[in-house]
Each structure stands twice: as C-alpha cells, then as structure tokens.
CSV table of C-alpha atoms in Angstrom, one decimal:
chain,number,residue,atom,x,y,z
A,1,MET,CA,-69.0,-169.5,-9.6
A,2,GLN,CA,-71.3,-171.1,-12.1
A,3,ASP,CA,-74.5,-169.4,-13.1
A,4,ALA,CA,-77.6,-171.6,-13.0
A,5,ILE,CA,-79.0,-169.9,-16.1
A,6,HIS,CA,-75.9,-169.3,-18.2
A,7,GLY,CA,-73.9,-172.4,-17.1
A,8,PRO,CA,-70.2,-172.5,-16.2
A,9,ASP,CA,-67.9,-169.7,-17.0
A,10,LEU,CA,-65.6,-171.1,-19.8
A,11,SER,CA,-63.6,-167.9,-20.4
A,12,PRO,CA,-59.9,-168.1,-19.7
A,13,VAL,CA,-60.2,-166.0,-16.5
A,14,GLY,CA,-63.2,-168.0,-15.3
A,15,LEU,CA,-61.3,-171.3,-15.9
A,16,ILE,CA,-58.3,-170.1,-14.0
A,17,LEU,CA,-60.5,-169.0,-11.0
A,18,GLN,CA,-62.4,-172.3,-11.1
A,19,ALA,CA,-59.3,-174.5,-11.3
A,20,GLY,CA,-58.0,-176.4,-8.3
A,21,PRO,CA,-55.1,-175.2,-6.3
A,22,VAL,CA,-52.6,-177.5,-8.0
A,23,VAL,CA,-53.6,-176.5,-11.5
A,24,GLN,CA,-53.6,-172.8,-10.4
A,25,GLY,CA,-50.1,-173.3,-9.0
A,26,VAL,CA,-49.0,-174.8,-12.3
A,27,MET,CA,-50.5,-171.9,-14.3
A,28,ALA,CA,-48.9,-169.4,-11.9
A,29,VAL,CA,-45.4,-171.0,-12.3
A,30,LEU,CA,-45.8,-171.0,-16.1
A,31,ALA,CA,-47.0,-167.4,-16.2
A,32,LEU,CA,-44.0,-166.4,-14.0
A,33,ALA,CA,-41.6,-168.3,-16.3
A,34,SER,CA,-43.1,-166.6,-19.3
A,35,VAL,CA,-42.6,-163.1,-17.8
A,36,VAL,CA,-39.0,-163.9,-16.9
A,37,CYS,CA,-38.3,-165.2,-20.4
A,38,TRP,CA,-39.7,-162.1,-22.0
A,39,ALA,CA,-37.6,-160.0,-19.6
A,40,VAL,CA,-34.5,-161.9,-20.6
A,41,ALA,CA,-35.3,-161.7,-24.3
A,42,ILE,CA,-35.8,-158.0,-24.2
A,43,GLU,CA,-32.7,-157.4,-22.1
A,44,LYS,CA,-30.6,-159.5,-24.5
A,45,ALA,CA,-32.0,-157.8,-27.6
A,46,ILE,CA,-30.8,-154.4,-26.2
A,47,LEU,CA,-27.5,-155.9,-25.2
A,48,LEU,CA,-27.0,-157.5,-28.6
A,49,ARG,CA,-27.6,-154.2,-30.4
A,50,ARG,CA,-24.9,-152.6,-28.1
A,51,LEU,CA,-22.6,-155.5,-28.8
A,52,LYS,CA,-23.1,-155.1,-32.5
A,53,ARG,CA,-22.0,-151.5,-32.3
A,54,GLU,CA,-18.9,-152.4,-30.3
A,55,VAL,CA,-17.9,-155.1,-32.8
A,56,ALA,CA,-18.4,-152.6,-35.6
A,57,ALA,CA,-16.2,-150.1,-33.8
A,58,LEU,CA,-13.5,-152.8,-33.3
A,59,SER,CA,-13.7,-153.8,-36.9
A,60,HIS,CA,-13.2,-150.2,-38.2
A,61,MET,CA,-10.6,-149.4,-35.6
A,62,GLU,CA,-12.8,-146.6,-34.2
A,63,ALA,CA,-12.7,-147.4,-30.5
A,64,SER,CA,-11.2,-144.9,-28.1
A,65,HIS,CA,-8.7,-146.4,-25.7
A,66,THR,CA,-10.2,-144.3,-22.9
A,67,GLY,CA,-13.7,-145.6,-23.2
A,68,GLU,CA,-15.4,-148.3,-21.1
A,69,GLY,CA,-17.0,-150.2,-24.0
A,70,LEU,CA,-15.9,-153.7,-25.1
A,71,ALA,CA,-14.1,-152.4,-28.2
A,72,ALA,CA,-12.0,-149.9,-26.1
A,73,ARG,CA,-11.1,-152.6,-23.5
A,74,LEU,CA,-10.1,-154.9,-26.3
A,75,HIS,CA,-7.9,-152.2,-27.8
A,76,ARG,CA,-6.3,-151.5,-24.4
A,77,ALA,CA,-5.6,-155.2,-23.9
A,78,ALA,CA,-3.9,-155.4,-27.3
A,79,ALA,CA,-2.0,-152.1,-26.7
A,80,ARG,CA,-0.5,-153.5,-23.4
A,81,GLU,CA,0.9,-156.6,-25.2
A,82,TRP,CA,2.0,-154.5,-28.2
A,83,SER,CA,3.8,-152.0,-25.9
A,84,GLU,CA,5.9,-154.8,-24.4
A,85,GLY,CA,7.3,-155.5,-27.8
A,86,ARG,CA,8.7,-158.8,-29.1
A,87,GLU,CA,10.6,-160.9,-26.6
A,88,GLN,CA,14.1,-162.3,-27.2
A,89,GLY,CA,13.7,-165.0,-29.8
A,90,GLU,CA,10.0,-164.4,-30.3
A,91,SER,CA,8.9,-164.6,-33.9
A,92,ARG,CA,6.5,-162.1,-35.4
A,93,GLY,CA,3.8,-164.8,-35.5
A,94,GLU,CA,4.2,-165.6,-31.8
A,95,TYR,CA,4.1,-161.8,-31.1
A,96,ARG,CA,0.9,-161.5,-33.0
A,97,GLU,CA,-0.6,-164.6,-31.3
A,98,ARG,CA,0.2,-163.0,-27.9
A,99,ILE,CA,-1.6,-159.8,-28.8
A,100,GLU,CA,-4.6,-161.7,-30.2
A,101,ARG,CA,-4.7,-164.1,-27.2
A,102,ALA,CA,-5.0,-161.1,-24.8
A,103,MET,CA,-7.9,-159.8,-26.8
A,104,ARG,CA,-9.6,-163.2,-27.2
A,105,ASP,CA,-9.4,-163.9,-23.5
A,106,LEU,CA,-11.1,-160.6,-22.7
A,107,LEU,CA,-13.7,-161.2,-25.4
A,108,GLY,CA,-14.5,-164.7,-24.1
A,109,GLY,CA,-15.0,-163.4,-20.5
A,110,ALA,CA,-17.2,-160.6,-21.7
A,111,LEU,CA,-19.4,-162.8,-23.9
A,112,ARG,CA,-19.8,-165.3,-21.1
A,113,GLY,CA,-21.0,-162.5,-18.8
A,114,MET,CA,-23.4,-161.2,-21.5
A,115,GLN,CA,-25.0,-164.6,-21.9
A,116,GLY,CA,-26.1,-164.9,-18.3
A,117,GLY,CA,-29.8,-165.7,-18.2
A,118,VAL,CA,-30.0,-167.3,-21.7
A,119,PRO,CA,-30.1,-170.8,-20.2
A,120,ILE,CA,-33.4,-169.9,-18.6
A,121,LEU,CA,-34.9,-169.6,-22.1
A,122,ALA,CA,-33.7,-173.1,-23.0
A,123,THR,CA,-34.9,-174.6,-19.7
A,124,THR,CA,-38.3,-173.0,-20.1
A,125,GLY,CA,-38.6,-174.1,-23.7
A,126,ALA,CA,-37.8,-177.7,-22.8
A,127,VAL,CA,-39.7,-178.0,-19.5
A,128,ALA,CA,-42.8,-175.7,-19.8
A,129,PRO,CA,-44.8,-178.0,-22.0
A,130,PHE,CA,-44.3,-180.9,-19.6
A,131,VAL,CA,-45.2,-178.7,-16.6
A,132,GLY,CA,-48.4,-177.7,-18.5
A,133,LEU,CA,-49.1,-181.3,-19.3
A,134,PHE,CA,-48.8,-182.2,-15.6
A,135,GLY,CA,-51.4,-179.6,-14.8
A,136,THR,CA,-53.6,-181.0,-17.5
A,137,VAL,CA,-53.4,-184.6,-16.2
A,138,TRP,CA,-54.0,-183.4,-12.7
A,139,GLY,CA,-57.1,-181.4,-13.8
A,140,ILE,CA,-58.5,-184.3,-15.8
A,141,MET,CA,-58.1,-186.6,-12.8
A,142,GLY,CA,-60.0,-184.0,-10.7
A,143,SER,CA,-62.7,-184.0,-13.4
A,144,PHE,CA,-63.1,-187.8,-13.3
A,145,GLN,CA,-63.3,-187.6,-9.5
A,146,GLY,CA,-66.1,-185.1,-9.8
A,147,ILE,CA,-67.9,-187.3,-12.3
A,148,ALA,CA,-67.7,-190.2,-9.9
A,149,LYS,CA,-69.1,-188.1,-7.1
A,150,MET,CA,-72.0,-186.6,-9.0
A,151,GLN,CA,-72.7,-189.8,-11.0
A,152,ASP,CA,-73.2,-187.5,-14.0
A,153,THR,CA,-71.3,-187.6,-17.3
A,154,SER,CA,-73.2,-184.8,-19.1
A,155,LEU,CA,-71.1,-182.2,-21.0
A,156,ALA,CA,-72.1,-179.5,-18.6
A,157,VAL,CA,-70.4,-181.4,-15.8
A,158,VAL,CA,-67.4,-182.6,-17.7
A,159,ALA,CA,-66.6,-179.6,-19.9
A,160,PRO,CA,-65.4,-177.1,-17.2
A,161,GLY,CA,-62.9,-179.5,-15.6
A,162,ILE,CA,-61.4,-180.6,-18.9
A,163,ALA,CA,-61.3,-177.1,-20.3
A,164,GLU,CA,-59.4,-175.7,-17.3
A,165,ALA,CA,-57.1,-178.7,-17.5
A,166,LEU,CA,-56.3,-178.1,-21.1
A,167,LEU,CA,-55.7,-174.4,-20.4
A,168,ALA,CA,-52.7,-175.5,-18.4
A,169,THR,CA,-51.2,-177.1,-21.5
A,170,ALA,CA,-52.0,-174.0,-23.5
A,171,ILE,CA,-50.2,-171.8,-21.0
A,172,GLY,CA,-47.3,-174.1,-21.1
A,173,LEU,CA,-47.0,-173.8,-24.9
A,174,VAL,CA,-47.4,-170.0,-24.7
A,175,ALA,CA,-44.5,-170.0,-22.3
A,176,ALA,CA,-42.3,-172.5,-24.2
A,177,ILE,CA,-42.7,-171.4,-27.8
A,178,PRO,CA,-41.4,-167.7,-27.4
A,179,ALA,CA,-38.7,-169.0,-25.1
A,180,VAL,CA,-37.4,-171.5,-27.8
A,181,ILE,CA,-37.6,-168.8,-30.5
A,182,ALA,CA,-35.8,-166.3,-28.4
A,183,TYR,CA,-33.1,-168.8,-27.3
A,184,ASN,CA,-32.3,-169.8,-30.9
A,185,ARG,CA,-32.2,-166.2,-32.2
A,186,ILE,CA,-30.1,-165.0,-29.3
A,187,THR,CA,-27.5,-167.8,-29.4
A,188,LEU,CA,-27.3,-167.4,-33.2
A,189,ARG,CA,-26.7,-163.7,-33.0
A,190,PHE,CA,-24.1,-164.2,-30.2
A,191,GLY,CA,-22.3,-166.7,-32.4
A,192,ARG,CA,-22.3,-164.4,-35.4
A,193,LEU,CA,-21.0,-161.4,-33.4
A,194,ARG,CA,-18.4,-163.6,-31.8
A,195,GLN,CA,-17.1,-164.6,-35.2
A,196,GLU,CA,-17.1,-161.0,-36.4
A,197,ALA,CA,-15.2,-160.0,-33.3
A,198,LEU,CA,-12.6,-162.7,-33.7
A,199,SER,CA,-12.1,-161.6,-37.3
A,200,ALA,CA,-11.6,-158.0,-36.1
A,201,ILE,CA,-9.2,-159.2,-33.5
A,202,ALA,CA,-7.1,-161.0,-36.1
A,203,THR,CA,-7.0,-157.8,-38.2
A,204,VAL,CA,-5.9,-155.7,-35.1
A,205,GLY,CA,-3.3,-158.3,-34.3
A,206,ALA,CA,-1.9,-158.3,-37.8
A,207,ARG,CA,-1.7,-154.5,-37.8
A,208,LEU,CA,0.0,-154.2,-34.5
A,209,SER,CA,2.5,-157.0,-35.0
A,210,ALA,CA,3.6,-155.4,-38.3
A,211,ARG,CA,4.8,-152.3,-36.4
A,212,PRO,CA,6.4,-153.3,-33.1
A,213,PRO,CA,7.1,-150.5,-30.6
A,214,ARG,CA,10.2,-148.4,-31.1
A,215,ALA,CA,12.1,-150.0,-28.2
A,216,SER,CA,11.5,-153.4,-29.8
A,217,ARG,CA,12.7,-152.3,-33.2
A,218,ALA,CA,15.9,-150.9,-31.6
A,219,ALA,CA,16.6,-154.2,-29.9
A,220,GLU,CA,16.3,-156.0,-33.3
C-alpha cells in the first residue's frame, strides 16, 4: 500500500507485494528455481568431495574389496575378470582390456547417476534471464496501462511499476548467474575426476594383467 506522505514503497519486499499476479508468479518461479539450483550445487559439492576420495583410493590401490564405495566396487569388478584368467587364445593386451572395460562400464554408470540434477543448473542458467525479462515486459505493459488510465506521466506514477518490473529481471539474473557458475565448475570437476579415474583404471588393469591367476598360468 502506498503512503500518501512517504510515497510508494520501493523496497524489494514492497515491490514484490505491489506487483501484479503475473509478475509475482514469475518472481516465485525464479526464486524456486534459485533454491533448487543451490540445493543441487551443495549436494554435488559434497558428492564431488566423496568422489575425489574414492578416486584417490583407487589410484593408490587402497580400496577394500568388501566396502560399498566406488573404488571398492571397481576393484571387485576388476577382480572378477582377473579371476577368470586369460581365455584360450586371448593375448595379454586383450585380457587387460577386458579387465579395464569391466571397470570403465561400472565407472560410467556411477558417474551418470552422480550427475543427476546437473542439467537443472544449465537449464536455469539459460532460461532464467528470459523468464525474468518476460516478467519485466509484462510489468512495464501494466505500467503503461496505468498511465493511460490515470492520464499522468509523473515519476511518482511511473516509478513503482517500472521498478517492480525491473526487479523481475534482477531476480532472473540472481537465479541464472550462480547456476551457470555452479554448472561449469561441477562439469569441470566431474571431467577431471573421470580422467583421473580412467588413469587409475589403466594402472589397475596393467597390474592385474601382469599376474594372471594361478589356474590361468597353469593352463599356459
């Protein structure tokens, strides 16, 4: 509500309360998207720290085969292929590739599962500014309609409508900018950890293929 003495309330809260239903809806959608993006970013930050520890354990051959972590599951997958030994006519290179492929398949599935929710960051970063712009255009249209009805173009009449309209764009940018930054950082870290994991898998494959199981050596 506008105060006759102090004029319209141009604070962010006041502008939100004075905005029309469409602009308020746009602001609500953008605020919800921002909350979801922050939740995804925090969850992925925690997950990436855990993934970094798993990759380090895999690289240093420290994973226990009885655990439930990614490194332990990768070692178990490699151990299953290793325990089968080299097949008849299979070269050492093919034997190593079979061990590594079992680990890579498991790693790929695990990483795809871990990246769930990341596309929300990209979508929000790309769409939120345009959603905010829609709210701005709609709000300015409402301001012009108000000017036409009141036949008054004074700043006191125009300012509140334009300010609340521009606030929608500001909220869109507030939602989009952190989402884009988080998306870029998360995808970059996932890519680096994936490369480190693949390097560790190659090391494990080379080590295991160099010493086939006893049954396989006896067959040779």
